[in-house]
PDB file of C-alpha atoms in Angstrom:
ATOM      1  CA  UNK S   1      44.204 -75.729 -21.329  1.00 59.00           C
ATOM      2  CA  UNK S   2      45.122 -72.964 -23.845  1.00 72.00           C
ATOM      3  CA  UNK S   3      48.052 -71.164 -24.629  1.00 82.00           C
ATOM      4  CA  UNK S   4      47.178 -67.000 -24.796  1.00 83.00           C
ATOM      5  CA  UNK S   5      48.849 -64.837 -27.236  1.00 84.00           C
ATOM      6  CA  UNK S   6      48.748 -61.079 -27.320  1.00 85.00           C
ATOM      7  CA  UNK S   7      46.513 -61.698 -30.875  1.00 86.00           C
ATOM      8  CA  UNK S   8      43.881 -63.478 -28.269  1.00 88.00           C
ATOM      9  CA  UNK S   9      43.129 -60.034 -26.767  1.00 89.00           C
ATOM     10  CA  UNK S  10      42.195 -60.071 -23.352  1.00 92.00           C
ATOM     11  CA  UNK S  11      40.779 -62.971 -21.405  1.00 90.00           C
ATOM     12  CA  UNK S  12      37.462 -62.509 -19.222  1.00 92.00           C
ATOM     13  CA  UNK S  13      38.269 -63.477 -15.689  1.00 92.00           C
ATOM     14  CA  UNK S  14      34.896 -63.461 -14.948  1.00 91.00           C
ATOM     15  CA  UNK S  15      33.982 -66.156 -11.630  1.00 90.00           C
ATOM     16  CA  UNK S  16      38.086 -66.212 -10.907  1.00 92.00           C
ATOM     17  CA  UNK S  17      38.771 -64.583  -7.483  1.00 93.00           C
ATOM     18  CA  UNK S  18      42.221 -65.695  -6.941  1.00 93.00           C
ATOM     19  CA  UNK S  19      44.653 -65.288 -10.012  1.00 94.00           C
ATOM     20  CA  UNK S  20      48.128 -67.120  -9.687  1.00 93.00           C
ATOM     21  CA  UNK S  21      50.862 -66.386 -12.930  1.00 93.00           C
ATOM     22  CA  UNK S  22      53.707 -68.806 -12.453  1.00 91.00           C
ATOM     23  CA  UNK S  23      57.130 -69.207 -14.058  1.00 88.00           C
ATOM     24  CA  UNK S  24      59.650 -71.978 -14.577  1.00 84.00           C
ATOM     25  CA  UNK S  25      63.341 -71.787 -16.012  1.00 79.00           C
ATOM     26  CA  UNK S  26      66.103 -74.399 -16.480  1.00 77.00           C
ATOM     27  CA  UNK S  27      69.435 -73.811 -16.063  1.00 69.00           C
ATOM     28  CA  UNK S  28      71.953 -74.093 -18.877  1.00 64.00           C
ATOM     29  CA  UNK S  29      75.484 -74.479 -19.610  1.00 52.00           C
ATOM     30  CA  UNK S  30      75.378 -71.899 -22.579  1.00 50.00           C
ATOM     31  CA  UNK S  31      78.425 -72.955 -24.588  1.00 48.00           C
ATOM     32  CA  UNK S  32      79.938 -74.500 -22.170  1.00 50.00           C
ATOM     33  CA  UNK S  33      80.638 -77.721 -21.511  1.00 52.00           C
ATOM     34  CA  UNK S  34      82.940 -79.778 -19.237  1.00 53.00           C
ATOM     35  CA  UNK S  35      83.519 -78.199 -16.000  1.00 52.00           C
ATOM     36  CA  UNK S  36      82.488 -74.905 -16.426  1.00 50.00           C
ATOM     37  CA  UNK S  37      78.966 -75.841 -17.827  1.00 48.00           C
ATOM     38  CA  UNK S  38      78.360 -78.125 -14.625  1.00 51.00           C
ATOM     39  CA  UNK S  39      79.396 -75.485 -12.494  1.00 48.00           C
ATOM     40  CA  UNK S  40      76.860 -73.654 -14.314  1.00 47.00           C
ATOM     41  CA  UNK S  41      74.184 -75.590 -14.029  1.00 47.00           C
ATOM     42  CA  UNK S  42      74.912 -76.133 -10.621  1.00 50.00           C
ATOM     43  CA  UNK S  43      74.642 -72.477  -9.586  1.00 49.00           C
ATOM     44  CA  UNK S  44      71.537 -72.366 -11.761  1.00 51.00           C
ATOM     45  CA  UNK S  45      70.134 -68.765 -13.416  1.00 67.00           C
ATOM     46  CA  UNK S  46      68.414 -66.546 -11.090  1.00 72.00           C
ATOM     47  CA  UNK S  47      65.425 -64.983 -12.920  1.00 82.00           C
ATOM     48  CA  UNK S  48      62.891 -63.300 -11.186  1.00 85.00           C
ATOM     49  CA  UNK S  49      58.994 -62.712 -11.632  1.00 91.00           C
ATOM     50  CA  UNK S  50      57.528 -59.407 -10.116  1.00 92.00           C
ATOM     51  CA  UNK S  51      54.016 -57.976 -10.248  1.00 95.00           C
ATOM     52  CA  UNK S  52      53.814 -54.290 -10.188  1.00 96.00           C
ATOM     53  CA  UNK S  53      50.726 -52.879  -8.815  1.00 97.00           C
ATOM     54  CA  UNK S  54      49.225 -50.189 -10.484  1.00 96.00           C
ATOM     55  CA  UNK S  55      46.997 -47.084  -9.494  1.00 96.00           C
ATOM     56  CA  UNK S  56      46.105 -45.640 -12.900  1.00 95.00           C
ATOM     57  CA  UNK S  57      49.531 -45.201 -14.496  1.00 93.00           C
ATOM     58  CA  UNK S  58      51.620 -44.835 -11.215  1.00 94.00           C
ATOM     59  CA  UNK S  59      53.173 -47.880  -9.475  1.00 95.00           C
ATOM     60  CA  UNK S  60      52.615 -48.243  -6.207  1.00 94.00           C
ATOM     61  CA  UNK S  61      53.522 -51.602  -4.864  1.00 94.00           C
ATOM     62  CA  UNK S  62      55.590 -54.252  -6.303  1.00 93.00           C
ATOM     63  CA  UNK S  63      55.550 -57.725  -4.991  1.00 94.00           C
ATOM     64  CA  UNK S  64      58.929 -59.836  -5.457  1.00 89.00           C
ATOM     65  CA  UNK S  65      62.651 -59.727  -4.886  1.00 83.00           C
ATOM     66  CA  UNK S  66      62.386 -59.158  -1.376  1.00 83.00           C
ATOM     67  CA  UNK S  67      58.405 -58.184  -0.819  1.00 89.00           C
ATOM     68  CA  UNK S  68      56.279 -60.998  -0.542  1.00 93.00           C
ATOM     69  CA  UNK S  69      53.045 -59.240   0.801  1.00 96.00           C
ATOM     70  CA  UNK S  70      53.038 -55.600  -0.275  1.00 95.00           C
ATOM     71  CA  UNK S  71      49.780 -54.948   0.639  1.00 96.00           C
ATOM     72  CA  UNK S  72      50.162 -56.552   3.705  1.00 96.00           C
ATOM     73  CA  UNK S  73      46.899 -58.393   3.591  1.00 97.00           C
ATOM     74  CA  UNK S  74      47.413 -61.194   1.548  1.00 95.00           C
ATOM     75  CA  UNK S  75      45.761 -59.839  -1.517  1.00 97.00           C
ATOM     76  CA  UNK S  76      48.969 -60.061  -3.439  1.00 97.00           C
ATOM     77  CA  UNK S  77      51.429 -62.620  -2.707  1.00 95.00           C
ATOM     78  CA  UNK S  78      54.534 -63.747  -3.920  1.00 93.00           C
ATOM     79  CA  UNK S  79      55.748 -67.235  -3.358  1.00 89.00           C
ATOM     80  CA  UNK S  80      59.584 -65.844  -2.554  1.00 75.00           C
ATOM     81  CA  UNK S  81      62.951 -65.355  -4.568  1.00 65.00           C
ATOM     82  CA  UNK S  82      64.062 -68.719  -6.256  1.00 57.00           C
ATOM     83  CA  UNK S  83      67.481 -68.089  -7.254  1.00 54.00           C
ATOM     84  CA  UNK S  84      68.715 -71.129  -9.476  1.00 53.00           C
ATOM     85  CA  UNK S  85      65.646 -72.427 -11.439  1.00 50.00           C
ATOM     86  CA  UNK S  86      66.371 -76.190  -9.876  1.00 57.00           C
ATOM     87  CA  UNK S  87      63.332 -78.007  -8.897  1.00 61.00           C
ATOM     88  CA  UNK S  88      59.925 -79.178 -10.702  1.00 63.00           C
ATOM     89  CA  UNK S  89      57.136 -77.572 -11.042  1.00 65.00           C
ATOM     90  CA  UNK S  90      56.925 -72.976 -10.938  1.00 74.00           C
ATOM     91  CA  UNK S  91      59.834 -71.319  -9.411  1.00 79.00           C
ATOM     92  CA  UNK S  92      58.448 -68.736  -8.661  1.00 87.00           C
ATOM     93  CA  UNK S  93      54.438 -67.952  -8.192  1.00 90.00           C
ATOM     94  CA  UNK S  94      52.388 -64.106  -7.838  1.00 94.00           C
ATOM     95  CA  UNK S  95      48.878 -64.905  -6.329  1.00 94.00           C
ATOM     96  CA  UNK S  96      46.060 -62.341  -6.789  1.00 96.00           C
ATOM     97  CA  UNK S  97      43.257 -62.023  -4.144  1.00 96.00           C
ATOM     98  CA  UNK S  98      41.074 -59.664  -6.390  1.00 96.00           C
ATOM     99  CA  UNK S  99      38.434 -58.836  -3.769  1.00 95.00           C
ATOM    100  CA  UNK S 100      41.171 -57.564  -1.504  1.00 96.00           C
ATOM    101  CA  UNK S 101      43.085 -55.704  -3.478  1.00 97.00           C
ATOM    102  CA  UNK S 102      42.591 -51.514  -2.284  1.00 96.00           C
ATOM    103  CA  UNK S 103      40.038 -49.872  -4.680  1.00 95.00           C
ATOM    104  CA  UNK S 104      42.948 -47.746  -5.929  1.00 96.00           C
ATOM    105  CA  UNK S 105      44.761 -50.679  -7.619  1.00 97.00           C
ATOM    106  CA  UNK S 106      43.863 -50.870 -11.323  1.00 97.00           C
ATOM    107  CA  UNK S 107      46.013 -52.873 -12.846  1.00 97.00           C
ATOM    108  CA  UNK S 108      49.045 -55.465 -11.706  1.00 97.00           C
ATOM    109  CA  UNK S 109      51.425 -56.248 -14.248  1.00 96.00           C
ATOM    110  CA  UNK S 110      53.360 -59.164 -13.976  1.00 95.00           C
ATOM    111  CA  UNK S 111      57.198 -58.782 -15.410  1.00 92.00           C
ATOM    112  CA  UNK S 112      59.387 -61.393 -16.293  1.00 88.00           C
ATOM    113  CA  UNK S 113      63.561 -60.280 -15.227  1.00 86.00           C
ATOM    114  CA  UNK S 114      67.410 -60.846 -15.211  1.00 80.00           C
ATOM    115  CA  UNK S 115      67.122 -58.652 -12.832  1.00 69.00           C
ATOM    116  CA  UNK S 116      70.400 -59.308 -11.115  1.00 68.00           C
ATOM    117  CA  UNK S 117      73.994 -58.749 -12.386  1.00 69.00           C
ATOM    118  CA  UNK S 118      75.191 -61.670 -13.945  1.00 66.00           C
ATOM    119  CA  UNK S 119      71.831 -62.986 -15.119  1.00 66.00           C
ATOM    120  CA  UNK S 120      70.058 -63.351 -18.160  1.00 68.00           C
ATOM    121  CA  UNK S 121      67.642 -65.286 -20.622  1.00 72.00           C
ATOM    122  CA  UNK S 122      70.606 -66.628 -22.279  1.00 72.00           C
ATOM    123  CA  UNK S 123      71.495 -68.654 -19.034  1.00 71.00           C
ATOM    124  CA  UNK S 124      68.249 -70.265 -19.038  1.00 73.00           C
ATOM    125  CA  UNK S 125      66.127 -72.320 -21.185  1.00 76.00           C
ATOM    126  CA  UNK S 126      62.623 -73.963 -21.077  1.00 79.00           C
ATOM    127  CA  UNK S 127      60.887 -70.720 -19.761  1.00 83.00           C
ATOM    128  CA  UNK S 128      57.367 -70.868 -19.206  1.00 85.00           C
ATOM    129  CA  UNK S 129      54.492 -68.382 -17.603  1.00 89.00           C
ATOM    130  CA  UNK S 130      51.375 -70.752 -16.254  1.00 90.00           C
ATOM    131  CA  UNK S 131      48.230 -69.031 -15.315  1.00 93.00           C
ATOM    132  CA  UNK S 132      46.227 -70.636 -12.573  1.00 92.00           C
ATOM    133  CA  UNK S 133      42.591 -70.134 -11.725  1.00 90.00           C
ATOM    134  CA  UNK S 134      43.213 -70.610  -7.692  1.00 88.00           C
ATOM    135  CA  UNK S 135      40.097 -69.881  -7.088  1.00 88.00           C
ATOM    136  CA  UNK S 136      38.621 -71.809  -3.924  1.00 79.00           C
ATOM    137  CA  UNK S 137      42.329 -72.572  -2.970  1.00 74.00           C
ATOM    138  CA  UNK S 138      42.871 -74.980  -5.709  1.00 70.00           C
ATOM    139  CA  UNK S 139      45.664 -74.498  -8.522  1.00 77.00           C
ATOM    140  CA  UNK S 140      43.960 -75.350 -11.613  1.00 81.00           C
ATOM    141  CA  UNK S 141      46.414 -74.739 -14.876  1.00 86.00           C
ATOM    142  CA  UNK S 142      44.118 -72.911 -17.614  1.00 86.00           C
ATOM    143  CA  UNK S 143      46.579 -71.319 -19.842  1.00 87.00           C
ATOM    144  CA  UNK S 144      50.320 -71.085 -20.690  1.00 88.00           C
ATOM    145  CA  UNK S 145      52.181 -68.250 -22.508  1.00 87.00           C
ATOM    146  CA  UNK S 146      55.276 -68.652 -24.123  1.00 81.00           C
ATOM    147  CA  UNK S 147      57.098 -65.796 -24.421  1.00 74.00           C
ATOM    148  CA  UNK S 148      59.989 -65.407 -27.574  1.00 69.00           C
ATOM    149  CA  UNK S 149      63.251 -66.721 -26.262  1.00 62.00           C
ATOM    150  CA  UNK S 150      65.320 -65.192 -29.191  1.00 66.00           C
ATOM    151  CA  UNK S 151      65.600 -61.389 -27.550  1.00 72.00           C
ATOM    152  CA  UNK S 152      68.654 -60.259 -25.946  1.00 77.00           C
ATOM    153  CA  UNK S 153      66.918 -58.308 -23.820  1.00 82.00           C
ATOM    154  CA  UNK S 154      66.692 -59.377 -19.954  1.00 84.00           C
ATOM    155  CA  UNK S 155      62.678 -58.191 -19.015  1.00 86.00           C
ATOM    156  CA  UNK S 156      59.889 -59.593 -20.579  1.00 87.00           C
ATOM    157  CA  UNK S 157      56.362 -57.802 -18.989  1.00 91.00           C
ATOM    158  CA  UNK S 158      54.648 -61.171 -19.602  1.00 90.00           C
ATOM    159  CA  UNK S 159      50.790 -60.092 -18.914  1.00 93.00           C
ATOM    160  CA  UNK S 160      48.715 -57.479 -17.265  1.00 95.00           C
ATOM    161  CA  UNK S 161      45.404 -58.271 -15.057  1.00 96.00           C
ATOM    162  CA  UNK S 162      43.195 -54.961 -15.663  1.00 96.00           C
ATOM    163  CA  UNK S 163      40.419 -53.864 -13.669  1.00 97.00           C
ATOM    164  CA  UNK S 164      37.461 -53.956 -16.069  1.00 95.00           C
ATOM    165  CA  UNK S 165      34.159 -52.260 -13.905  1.00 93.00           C
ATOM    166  CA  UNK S 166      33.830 -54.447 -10.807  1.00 91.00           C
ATOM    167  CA  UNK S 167      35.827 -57.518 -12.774  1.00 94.00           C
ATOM    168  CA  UNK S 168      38.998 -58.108 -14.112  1.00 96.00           C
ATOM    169  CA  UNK S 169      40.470 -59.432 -17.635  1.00 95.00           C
ATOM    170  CA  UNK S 170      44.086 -60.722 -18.313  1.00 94.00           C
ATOM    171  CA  UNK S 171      45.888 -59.277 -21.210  1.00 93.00           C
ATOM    172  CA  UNK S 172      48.806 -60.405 -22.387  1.00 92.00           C
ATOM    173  CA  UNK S 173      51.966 -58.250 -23.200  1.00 91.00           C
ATOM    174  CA  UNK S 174      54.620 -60.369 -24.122  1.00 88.00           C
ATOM    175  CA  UNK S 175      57.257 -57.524 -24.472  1.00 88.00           C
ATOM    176  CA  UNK S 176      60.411 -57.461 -24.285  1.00 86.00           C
ATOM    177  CA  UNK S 177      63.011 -54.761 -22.938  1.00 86.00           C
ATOM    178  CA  UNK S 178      66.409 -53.971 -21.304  1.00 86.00           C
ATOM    179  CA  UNK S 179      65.999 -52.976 -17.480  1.00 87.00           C
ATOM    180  CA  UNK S 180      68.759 -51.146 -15.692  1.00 86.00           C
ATOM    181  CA  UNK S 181      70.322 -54.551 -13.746  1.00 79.00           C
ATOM    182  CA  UNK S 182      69.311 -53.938  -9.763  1.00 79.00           C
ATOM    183  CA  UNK S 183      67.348 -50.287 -10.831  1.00 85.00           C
ATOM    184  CA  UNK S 184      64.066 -50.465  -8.978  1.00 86.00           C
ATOM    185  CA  UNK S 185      63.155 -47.637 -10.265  1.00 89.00           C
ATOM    186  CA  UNK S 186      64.248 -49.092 -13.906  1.00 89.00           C
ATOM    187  CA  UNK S 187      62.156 -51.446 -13.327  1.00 87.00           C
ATOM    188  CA  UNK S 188      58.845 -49.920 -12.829  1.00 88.00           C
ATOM    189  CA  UNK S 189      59.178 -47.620 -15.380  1.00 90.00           C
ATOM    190  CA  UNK S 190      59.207 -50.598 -18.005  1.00 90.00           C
ATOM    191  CA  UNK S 191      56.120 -51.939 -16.254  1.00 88.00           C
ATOM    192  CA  UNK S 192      54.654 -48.334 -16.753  1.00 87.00           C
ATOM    193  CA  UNK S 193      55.562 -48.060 -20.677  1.00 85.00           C
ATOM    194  CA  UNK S 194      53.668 -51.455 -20.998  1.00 81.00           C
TER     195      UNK S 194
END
């Protein structure tokens, strides 16, 4: 397993035909302790992980908060909203189906967010993006990316899966920026400047 920086330049995903970008948080107490940093950690951090698909440089479907199968085929999947980062293992999972994406889709980028009031990076710690060659329905780890947890921002566009001739290569972004808190709209237009 290997851990892809935005130096590495894009990865070749020749031979992988599904594509699964995971992400796992902690909750945290922040400065708080006693009874206010249980209650934290109780009630968790809510981050969320969205992929934005991409015709050229227009959005055009984005899969998470509340769309688990924009395409409506299966071709990109999300695993559904996971609102308090308790649990092992990803908290929330995007799954690419490359061969059944539409021909228009060029691009998904996958985006990283504090999306919803209240939230933020600095309410969660141990955050980690795991990329998984699923290919033949298994979930095989290959590479981790680790993005800077000293921003203040609450959106990090974590990588982008571009359509390459008839294959695909994963870039990594690693960007940071502020997103309009519950702006759709806001949203996708970070995913566009990256």
């Amino acid at each position: 397993m290997i851990t892809l920086t935005k130096e590495d330049g894009p990865a070749d995903l020749a031979g992988v035909t599904h594509l699964s970008i995971g992400v796992s948080w902690d909750p945290t107490a922040g400065a708080s302790g006693g009874v206010l940093g249980k209650l934290r950690r109780k009630t968790g951090t809510d981050l969320d992980l969205i992929a934005i698909a991409m015709s050229g440089s227009d959005p055009v479907r984005l899969a998470g908060l509340d769309s688990l199968d924009p395409m409506g085929n299966g071709s990109l999947l999300h695993s559904g909203d996971n609102q308090t980062g308790h649990g092992d293992g990803d908290d929330e999972t995007v799954t690419v189906e490359f061969s059944r994406l539409p021909g228009a889709i060029t691009a998904i980028v996958f985006v990283a967010a504090a999306y919803k009031k209240g939230s933020s990076f600095q309410k969660a710690r141990n955050i980690s993006f795991k990329v998984y060659d699923a290919t033949g329905g298994s979930s095989q780890q290959v590479a981790d990316i680790w993005p800077s947890l000293l921003s203040q921002d609450n959106g990090c566009a974590v990588a982008k899966a571009v359509k390459v001739g008839d294959g695909w290569k994963l870039q990594v972004i690693n960007e940071t920026g502020k997103i309009k808190q519950g702006d759709e709209h806001a949203l996708m237009r970070f995913a566009v400047s990256k």
